PDB file of C-alpha atoms in Angstrom:
ATOM      1  CA  GLY X 207    -119.186  94.337 -17.245  1.00 90.00           C
ATOM      2  CA  CYS X 208    -116.529  91.695 -19.613  1.00 95.00           C
ATOM      3  CA  LEU X 209    -115.491  89.928 -16.342  1.00 96.00           C
ATOM      4  CA  VAL X 210    -118.917  89.339 -15.260  1.00 96.00           C
ATOM      5  CA  ARG X 211    -120.269  87.890 -18.940  1.00 96.00           C
ATOM      6  CA  ALA X 212    -116.614  85.868 -18.635  1.00 97.00           C
ATOM      7  CA  GLN X 213    -117.381  84.436 -15.862  1.00 97.00           C
ATOM      8  CA  GLU X 214    -121.028  83.417 -16.622  1.00 97.00           C
ATOM      9  CA  ILE X 215    -119.832  81.291 -19.735  1.00 97.00           C
ATOM     10  CA  SER X 216    -116.764  79.706 -17.992  1.00 98.00           C
ATOM     11  CA  VAL X 217    -119.825  78.376 -15.443  1.00 97.00           C
ATOM     12  CA  GLN X 218    -121.705  77.340 -18.559  1.00 96.00           C
ATOM     13  CA  THR X 219    -119.147  75.841 -20.639  1.00 97.00           C
ATOM     14  CA  ARG X 220    -117.679  74.166 -17.368  1.00 96.00           C
ATOM     15  CA  GLY X 221    -114.144  75.692 -18.010  1.00 97.00           C
ATOM     16  CA  ALA X 222    -113.957  74.778 -21.513  1.00 97.00           C
ATOM     17  CA  PHE X 223    -113.696  78.642 -21.453  1.00 97.00           C
ATOM     18  CA  ASP X 224    -111.978  79.737 -18.140  1.00 98.00           C
ATOM     19  CA  VAL X 225    -110.990  82.936 -17.673  1.00 98.00           C
ATOM     20  CA  THR X 226    -108.336  82.269 -15.361  1.00 98.00           C
ATOM     21  CA  TRP X 227    -106.412  80.497 -17.980  1.00 97.00           C
ATOM     22  CA  ALA X 228    -103.833  82.866 -18.107  1.00 97.00           C
ATOM     23  CA  ALA X 229    -101.771  81.530 -15.566  1.00 96.00           C
ATOM     24  CA  LEU X 230    -100.474  79.341 -18.761  1.00 96.00           C
ATOM     25  CA  ARG X 231     -99.129  82.956 -20.540  1.00 95.00           C
ATOM     26  CA  GLY X 232     -96.161  82.368 -21.965  1.00 94.00           C
ATOM     27  CA  VAL X 233     -95.350  79.020 -21.102  1.00 97.00           C
ATOM     28  CA  TRP X 234     -96.112  78.168 -24.503  1.00 97.00           C
ATOM     29  CA  GLN X 235     -94.776  80.327 -26.898  1.00 95.00           C
ATOM     30  CA  PHE X 236     -95.824  79.903 -30.453  1.00 94.00           C
ATOM     31  CA  HIS X 237     -93.402  81.249 -33.063  1.00 91.00           C
ATOM     32  CA  PRO X 238     -91.388  78.762 -35.867  1.00 88.00           C
ATOM     33  CA  LYS X 239     -88.859  77.812 -33.466  1.00 90.00           C
ATOM     34  CA  ALA X 240     -91.117  77.460 -30.490  1.00 94.00           C
ATOM     35  CA  SER X 241     -91.071  73.711 -28.214  1.00 94.00           C
ATOM     36  CA  ILE X 242     -92.645  71.813 -26.582  1.00 97.00           C
ATOM     37  CA  PRO X 243     -92.964  72.722 -23.015  1.00 97.00           C
ATOM     38  CA  SER X 244     -92.028  70.343 -20.087  1.00 97.00           C
ATOM     39  CA  PRO X 245     -95.009  68.427 -18.430  1.00 98.00           C
ATOM     40  CA  ASP X 246     -93.373  70.086 -15.034  1.00 98.00           C
ATOM     41  CA  ASN X 247     -93.951  73.578 -16.180  1.00 97.00           C
ATOM     42  CA  ILE X 248     -97.361  73.118 -17.589  1.00 98.00           C
ATOM     43  CA  GLY X 249     -98.782  71.529 -14.294  1.00 98.00           C
ATOM     44  CA  SER X 250     -97.615  74.055 -12.243  1.00 97.00           C
ATOM     45  CA  ALA X 251     -99.663  76.809 -14.189  1.00 97.00           C
ATOM     46  CA  LEU X 252    -102.234  74.729 -15.132  1.00 97.00           C
ATOM     47  CA  SER X 253    -102.259  73.774 -11.088  1.00 97.00           C
ATOM     48  CA  ARG X 254    -103.529  77.685 -10.986  1.00 97.00           C
ATOM     49  CA  VAL X 255    -106.496  77.443 -13.651  1.00 98.00           C
ATOM     50  CA  ASN X 256    -109.625  77.191 -11.750  1.00 97.00           C
ATOM     51  CA  TYR X 257    -112.780  79.776 -12.722  1.00 97.00           C
ATOM     52  CA  LYS X 258    -114.280  78.818  -9.466  1.00 97.00           C
ATOM     53  CA  ALA X 259    -111.695  80.339  -7.452  1.00 97.00           C
ATOM     54  CA  LEU X 260    -112.787  83.758  -9.025  1.00 97.00           C
ATOM     55  CA  ARG X 261    -115.072  85.696  -6.359  1.00 96.00           C
ATOM     56  CA  LEU X 262    -117.007  88.924  -7.637  1.00 96.00           C
ATOM     57  CA  ASP X 263    -117.973  91.175  -5.628  1.00 94.00           C
ATOM     58  CA  TYR X 264    -120.957  93.348  -7.210  1.00 90.00           C
ATOM     59  CA  GLU X 265    -121.785  96.040  -4.549  1.00 91.00           C
ATOM     60  CA  GLN X 266    -117.972  96.841  -4.070  1.00 91.00           C
ATOM     61  CA  GLN X 267    -117.104  96.266  -7.849  1.00 91.00           C
ATOM     62  CA  SER X 268    -114.851  94.268  -7.241  1.00 94.00           C
ATOM     63  CA  ALA X 269    -113.106  90.710  -8.200  1.00 96.00           C
ATOM     64  CA  ALA X 270    -110.679  88.536  -6.259  1.00 96.00           C
ATOM     65  CA  LEU X 271    -108.777  85.174  -6.879  1.00 97.00           C
ATOM     66  CA  ASP X 272    -109.049  83.095  -4.110  1.00 95.00           C
ATOM     67  CA  GLU X 273    -104.546  81.232  -4.323  1.00 93.00           C
ATOM     68  CA  ARG X 274    -101.731  82.931  -4.924  1.00 93.00           C
ATOM     69  CA  GLY X 275    -100.335  83.197  -8.724  1.00 94.00           C
ATOM     70  CA  MET X 276    -103.592  82.637 -10.285  1.00 97.00           C
ATOM     71  CA  LEU X 277    -103.810  85.048 -13.589  1.00 97.00           C
ATOM     72  CA  ILE X 278    -106.867  86.643 -15.053  1.00 97.00           C
ATOM     73  CA  GLY X 279    -107.011  86.677 -18.559  1.00 97.00           C
ATOM     74  CA  LEU X 280    -109.828  88.204 -21.279  1.00 95.00           C
ATOM     75  CA  GLY X 281    -107.574  87.857 -24.846  1.00 88.00           C
ATOM     76  CA  ALA X 282    -111.250  85.659 -25.982  1.00 91.00           C
ATOM     77  CA  ILE X 283    -113.764  87.923 -24.925  1.00 96.00           C
ATOM     78  CA  ALA X 284    -112.547  91.182 -24.370  1.00 96.00           C
ATOM     79  CA  LYS X 285    -112.359  91.821 -28.598  1.00 96.00           C
ATOM     80  CA  GLY X 286    -115.516  90.486 -29.050  1.00 97.00           C
ATOM     81  CA  TYR X 287    -117.206  92.806 -25.944  1.00 97.00           C
ATOM     82  CA  GLY X 288    -115.361  95.716 -27.257  1.00 97.00           C
ATOM     83  CA  ILE X 289    -116.925  95.292 -30.930  1.00 98.00           C
ATOM     84  CA  ASP X 290    -120.280  95.221 -28.862  1.00 98.00           C
ATOM     85  CA  GLN X 291    -119.970  98.481 -27.177  1.00 98.00           C
ATOM     86  CA  ALA X 292    -118.967  99.589 -30.327  1.00 98.00           C
ATOM     87  CA  ALA X 293    -122.656  98.235 -31.951  1.00 98.00           C
ATOM     88  CA  ARG X 294    -124.398  99.491 -29.343  1.00 98.00           C
ATOM     89  CA  LYS X 295    -122.813 103.335 -29.388  1.00 98.00           C
ATOM     90  CA  LEU X 296    -123.872 103.179 -33.547  1.00 98.00           C
ATOM     91  CA  ARG X 297    -127.309 102.515 -32.604  1.00 97.00           C
ATOM     92  CA  GLU X 298    -127.589 105.403 -30.289  1.00 98.00           C
ATOM     93  CA  LYS X 299    -126.666 107.728 -32.801  1.00 98.00           C
ATOM     94  CA  GLY X 300    -129.015 106.256 -35.288  1.00 98.00           C
ATOM     95  CA  LEU X 301    -126.581 103.787 -37.721  1.00 98.00           C
ATOM     96  CA  HIS X 302    -128.650 100.432 -38.686  1.00 97.00           C
ATOM     97  CA  ASN X 303    -126.636  99.207 -41.313  1.00 98.00           C
ATOM     98  CA  PHE X 304    -123.152  98.675 -40.986  1.00 98.00           C
ATOM     99  CA  ILE X 305    -120.460  96.721 -39.651  1.00 98.00           C
ATOM    100  CA  VAL X 306    -117.842  96.909 -36.847  1.00 98.00           C
ATOM    101  CA  ASP X 307    -114.742  94.581 -37.475  1.00 96.00           C
ATOM    102  CA  GLY X 308    -112.268  93.853 -34.664  1.00 92.00           C
ATOM    103  CA  GLY X 309    -109.825  92.292 -36.800  1.00 86.00           C
ATOM    104  CA  GLY X 310    -111.618  88.887 -37.138  1.00 84.00           C
ATOM    105  CA  ASP X 311    -114.455  88.934 -34.845  1.00 94.00           C
ATOM    106  CA  VAL X 312    -116.905  91.080 -36.822  1.00 97.00           C
ATOM    107  CA  TYR X 313    -120.794  92.221 -35.962  1.00 98.00           C
ATOM    108  CA  PHE X 314    -123.087  93.142 -38.668  1.00 98.00           C
ATOM    109  CA  SER X 315    -125.998  95.167 -37.909  1.00 98.00           C
ATOM    110  CA  GLY X 316    -128.751  95.344 -40.395  1.00 98.00           C
ATOM    111  CA  GLU X 317    -128.302  95.045 -44.456  1.00 97.00           C
ATOM    112  CA  LYS X 318    -125.322  95.342 -47.132  1.00 97.00           C
ATOM    113  CA  ALA X 319    -128.772  97.359 -48.972  1.00 97.00           C
ATOM    114  CA  PRO X 320    -132.047  96.386 -49.639  1.00 96.00           C
ATOM    115  CA  GLY X 321    -133.127  93.397 -49.756  1.00 96.00           C
ATOM    116  CA  VAL X 322    -129.196  92.443 -49.571  1.00 97.00           C
ATOM    117  CA  PRO X 323    -127.864  90.770 -46.806  1.00 96.00           C
ATOM    118  CA  TRP X 324    -124.292  90.907 -45.282  1.00 98.00           C
ATOM    119  CA  THR X 325    -121.879  87.978 -45.938  1.00 97.00           C
ATOM    120  CA  VAL X 326    -119.179  86.617 -44.552  1.00 96.00           C
ATOM    121  CA  GLY X 327    -116.332  84.344 -46.115  1.00 96.00           C
ATOM    122  CA  VAL X 328    -115.315  81.174 -43.629  1.00 97.00           C
ATOM    123  CA  ARG X 329    -111.171  80.738 -44.630  1.00 96.00           C
ATOM    124  CA  HIS X 330    -109.971  76.678 -45.439  1.00 96.00           C
ATOM    125  CA  PRO X 331    -107.952  75.984 -42.571  1.00 97.00           C
ATOM    126  CA  ARG X 332    -104.994  75.105 -44.786  1.00 95.00           C
ATOM    127  CA  ASP X 333    -105.661  77.847 -47.148  1.00 95.00           C
ATOM    128  CA  LYS X 334    -105.859  81.387 -46.654  1.00 92.00           C
ATOM    129  CA  SER X 335    -106.644  81.784 -49.940  1.00 94.00           C
ATOM    130  CA  ARG X 336    -109.768  79.834 -50.455  1.00 96.00           C
ATOM    131  CA  ILE X 337    -113.332  80.479 -48.726  1.00 96.00           C
ATOM    132  CA  VAL X 338    -115.419  77.583 -47.395  1.00 97.00           C
ATOM    133  CA  VAL X 339    -118.741  79.521 -47.478  1.00 97.00           C
ATOM    134  CA  GLU X 340    -120.109  83.042 -47.721  1.00 97.00           C
ATOM    135  CA  LEU X 341    -121.986  82.719 -44.328  1.00 97.00           C
ATOM    136  CA  PRO X 342    -125.324  85.699 -44.642  1.00 96.00           C
ATOM    137  CA  VAL X 343    -125.792  87.539 -41.970  1.00 97.00           C
ATOM    138  CA  ARG X 344    -128.120  90.655 -40.345  1.00 97.00           C
ATOM    139  CA  ASP X 345    -128.329  91.578 -36.596  1.00 97.00           C
ATOM    140  CA  ALA X 346    -125.008  89.440 -35.183  1.00 98.00           C
ATOM    141  CA  ALA X 347    -121.405  88.606 -35.068  1.00 98.00           C
ATOM    142  CA  VAL X 348    -119.497  86.291 -36.379  1.00 98.00           C
ATOM    143  CA  VAL X 349    -116.135  84.902 -34.751  1.00 98.00           C
ATOM    144  CA  SER X 350    -113.813  82.051 -36.078  1.00 96.00           C
ATOM    145  CA  SER X 351    -111.271  80.759 -34.535  1.00 95.00           C
ATOM    146  CA  GLY X 352    -108.814  77.651 -35.637  1.00 96.00           C
ATOM    147  CA  ASP X 353    -105.428  76.169 -35.398  1.00 97.00           C
ATOM    148  CA  TYR X 354    -104.018  78.217 -37.992  1.00 95.00           C
ATOM    149  CA  GLU X 355    -103.607  81.360 -36.271  1.00 92.00           C
ATOM    150  CA  ARG X 356    -100.994  80.934 -33.772  1.00 94.00           C
ATOM    151  CA  PHE X 357     -99.248  77.521 -34.195  1.00 95.00           C
ATOM    152  CA  PHE X 358     -95.879  75.583 -34.633  1.00 96.00           C
ATOM    153  CA  GLU X 359     -94.858  72.344 -35.849  1.00 94.00           C
ATOM    154  CA  HIS X 360     -93.167  69.797 -34.487  1.00 93.00           C
ATOM    155  CA  ALA X 361     -91.923  66.373 -35.785  1.00 93.00           C
ATOM    156  CA  GLY X 362     -94.984  66.707 -38.241  1.00 93.00           C
ATOM    157  CA  VAL X 363     -97.723  67.587 -35.052  1.00 95.00           C
ATOM    158  CA  ARG X 364     -99.256  71.160 -35.510  1.00 96.00           C
ATOM    159  CA  TYR X 365     -99.178  73.301 -32.109  1.00 97.00           C
ATOM    160  CA  HIS X 366    -101.172  75.794 -31.583  1.00 96.00           C
ATOM    161  CA  HIS X 367    -102.526  78.225 -29.308  1.00 96.00           C
ATOM    162  CA  ILE X 368    -105.721  77.291 -28.645  1.00 97.00           C
ATOM    163  CA  LEU X 369    -104.967  75.435 -24.933  1.00 97.00           C
ATOM    164  CA  ASP X 370    -107.312  72.585 -23.670  1.00 98.00           C
ATOM    165  CA  LEU X 371    -107.657  73.572 -19.969  1.00 97.00           C
ATOM    166  CA  LYS X 372    -108.019  69.697 -18.991  1.00 96.00           C
ATOM    167  CA  THR X 373    -104.636  69.032 -20.125  1.00 97.00           C
ATOM    168  CA  GLY X 374    -102.835  72.068 -20.601  1.00 97.00           C
ATOM    169  CA  TYR X 375    -101.899  70.708 -24.340  1.00 98.00           C
ATOM    170  CA  PRO X 376    -103.385  72.270 -27.070  1.00 98.00           C
ATOM    171  CA  ALA X 377    -106.856  71.460 -28.106  1.00 98.00           C
ATOM    172  CA  ARG X 378    -107.190  68.280 -30.998  1.00 97.00           C
ATOM    173  CA  ARG X 379    -110.917  68.382 -31.047  1.00 98.00           C
ATOM    174  CA  SER X 380    -111.255  70.562 -33.642  1.00 98.00           C
ATOM    175  CA  VAL X 381    -109.890  72.437 -36.604  1.00 98.00           C
ATOM    176  CA  ALA X 382    -111.108  75.196 -36.878  1.00 98.00           C
ATOM    177  CA  VAL X 383    -114.779  76.281 -35.635  1.00 98.00           C
ATOM    178  CA  THR X 384    -117.017  79.558 -36.974  1.00 98.00           C
ATOM    179  CA  VAL X 385    -120.155  80.899 -34.360  1.00 98.00           C
ATOM    180  CA  ARG X 386    -122.700  83.222 -35.242  1.00 98.00           C
ATOM    181  CA  ALA X 387    -124.715  84.461 -32.621  1.00 98.00           C
ATOM    182  CA  GLU X 388    -126.746  87.697 -31.450  1.00 96.00           C
ATOM    183  CA  ASP X 389    -123.560  89.468 -29.867  1.00 96.00           C
ATOM    184  CA  ALA X 390    -120.269  88.839 -30.472  1.00 98.00           C
ATOM    185  CA  THR X 391    -118.563  88.665 -26.858  1.00 98.00           C
ATOM    186  CA  ILE X 392    -121.001  85.659 -26.664  1.00 97.00           C
ATOM    187  CA  ALA X 393    -120.009  84.382 -30.292  1.00 98.00           C
ATOM    188  CA  ASP X 394    -115.992  85.536 -29.405  1.00 97.00           C
ATOM    189  CA  ALA X 395    -116.122  83.018 -26.145  1.00 97.00           C
ATOM    190  CA  MET X 396    -118.261  80.312 -27.514  1.00 98.00           C
ATOM    191  CA  ALA X 397    -115.456  79.946 -30.655  1.00 98.00           C
ATOM    192  CA  THR X 398    -113.132  79.216 -28.291  1.00 97.00           C
ATOM    193  CA  ALA X 399    -115.610  77.137 -26.140  1.00 98.00           C
ATOM    194  CA  ILE X 400    -116.741  75.000 -28.912  1.00 98.00           C
ATOM    195  CA  PHE X 401    -113.221  74.494 -30.545  1.00 98.00           C
ATOM    196  CA  VAL X 402    -111.946  73.186 -26.920  1.00 98.00           C
ATOM    197  CA  LEU X 403    -115.165  70.318 -26.675  1.00 98.00           C
ATOM    198  CA  GLY X 404    -114.799  69.651 -30.345  1.00 98.00           C
ATOM    199  CA  PRO X 405    -118.082  68.366 -33.074  1.00 98.00           C
ATOM    200  CA  GLN X 406    -120.014  66.023 -30.539  1.00 97.00           C
ATOM    201  CA  ASP X 407    -119.749  67.841 -27.133  1.00 98.00           C
ATOM    202  CA  GLY X 408    -119.453  71.310 -28.418  1.00 98.00           C
ATOM    203  CA  LEU X 409    -122.985  71.292 -31.081  1.00 98.00           C
ATOM    204  CA  LYS X 410    -123.977  70.547 -27.585  1.00 98.00           C
ATOM    205  CA  LEU X 411    -123.430  73.151 -25.824  1.00 98.00           C
ATOM    206  CA  ALA X 412    -124.216  75.505 -28.653  1.00 98.00           C
ATOM    207  CA  ARG X 413    -128.171  74.233 -28.823  1.00 97.00           C
ATOM    208  CA  GLN X 414    -128.147  75.276 -24.527  1.00 96.00           C
ATOM    209  CA  HIS X 415    -127.645  79.175 -26.524  1.00 95.00           C
ATOM    210  CA  PRO X 416    -130.390  79.514 -28.258  1.00 94.00           C
ATOM    211  CA  GLY X 417    -130.092  82.353 -31.691  1.00 95.00           C
ATOM    212  CA  LEU X 418    -126.572  80.524 -31.204  1.00 98.00           C
ATOM    213  CA  ASP X 419    -125.676  78.706 -34.206  1.00 98.00           C
ATOM    214  CA  ALA X 420    -121.601  77.014 -34.866  1.00 98.00           C
ATOM    215  CA  ALA X 421    -119.857  75.323 -36.998  1.00 98.00           C
ATOM    216  CA  VAL X 422    -117.429  72.179 -36.479  1.00 98.00           C
ATOM    217  CA  PHE X 423    -114.376  71.317 -38.710  1.00 98.00           C
ATOM    218  CA  ALA X 424    -113.331  68.464 -37.456  1.00 98.00           C
ATOM    219  CA  PRO X 425    -109.609  66.821 -37.939  1.00 97.00           C
ATOM    220  CA  ASP X 426    -111.105  64.233 -39.822  1.00 97.00           C
ATOM    221  CA  GLY X 427    -112.192  66.434 -41.976  1.00 97.00           C
ATOM    222  CA  ARG X 428    -115.884  66.338 -41.820  1.00 98.00           C
ATOM    223  CA  ILE X 429    -117.611  70.008 -41.127  1.00 98.00           C
ATOM    224  CA  GLU X 430    -120.959  69.597 -38.264  1.00 98.00           C
ATOM    225  CA  THR X 431    -123.497  72.282 -37.492  1.00 98.00           C
ATOM    226  CA  THR X 432    -126.502  73.791 -36.019  1.00 98.00           C
ATOM    227  CA  HIS X 433    -129.635  73.245 -37.318  1.00 97.00           C
ATOM    228  CA  GLY X 434    -129.444  77.138 -38.489  1.00 96.00           C
ATOM    229  CA  LEU X 435    -126.625  76.290 -40.622  1.00 97.00           C
ATOM    230  CA  ARG X 436    -126.938  73.025 -41.960  1.00 95.00           C
ATOM    231  CA  GLY X 437    -127.394  73.491 -46.094  1.00 94.00           C
ATOM    232  CA  ILE X 438    -125.115  76.703 -45.681  1.00 96.00           C
ATOM    233  CA  PHE X 439    -121.340  74.353 -44.746  1.00 97.00           C
ATOM    234  CA  PRO X 440    -120.848  71.726 -47.021  1.00 96.00           C
ATOM    235  CA  HIS X 441    -120.250  68.794 -45.221  1.00 96.00           C
ATOM    236  CA  ARG X 442    -116.498  68.290 -45.679  1.00 97.00           C
ATOM    237  CA  TRP X 443    -113.773  71.153 -45.637  1.00 97.00           C
ATOM    238  CA  ASP X 444    -111.183  68.638 -46.766  1.00 94.00           C
ATOM    239  CA  ALA X 445    -113.017  67.765 -50.430  1.00 84.00           C
ATOM    240  CA  GLN X 446    -112.751  71.193 -51.904  1.00 61.00           C
TER     241      GLN X 446
END
């Protein structure tokens, strides 16, 4: 199920995506008047984040955490998992050309019309009215994550909801990420992991997954992509 996939991806990404991130839930607030939590609060919560402490018993269909105060959070994967289940049901009913939209995470089956692919617009990270590229998709999911979704600003610095679980603070190596993958579960979780890791390590991770492509919008304005998206995305997002 979803928890099994979440643990597998936690291992594959070495914790860039971590199913036990939820000990940090509530430590950060993301509204315009929010403030930066104290280092002690962050450190205390971070000490209870460790995907290696999750024990799954497949025979008993049970899950346990090694330490008191640890929490599981499926927020960065459950939406994708739900989309995949819906797509599977639609296929079972004989449908071949459809979209399942989970509110930003989208699965595209077949084509829009004979010979016409589905396309999804990838928004500009600093101007929601602008599209950086229209990405063609067939039998795949597209998920985008960015520092523009939930954030506050303090002293000119943007603090957003995608946390680097090595530090407990918002990840700084990416501005936005778009992932195209064969299913929405992997696209959802990997978008978070790749965002945290940034262009170099994130794309290295992406290349380890056949059928998965990614574009990383770097803070310096560059867009770095895997081979499958080369030539589709522009070289920069800040020059448009």
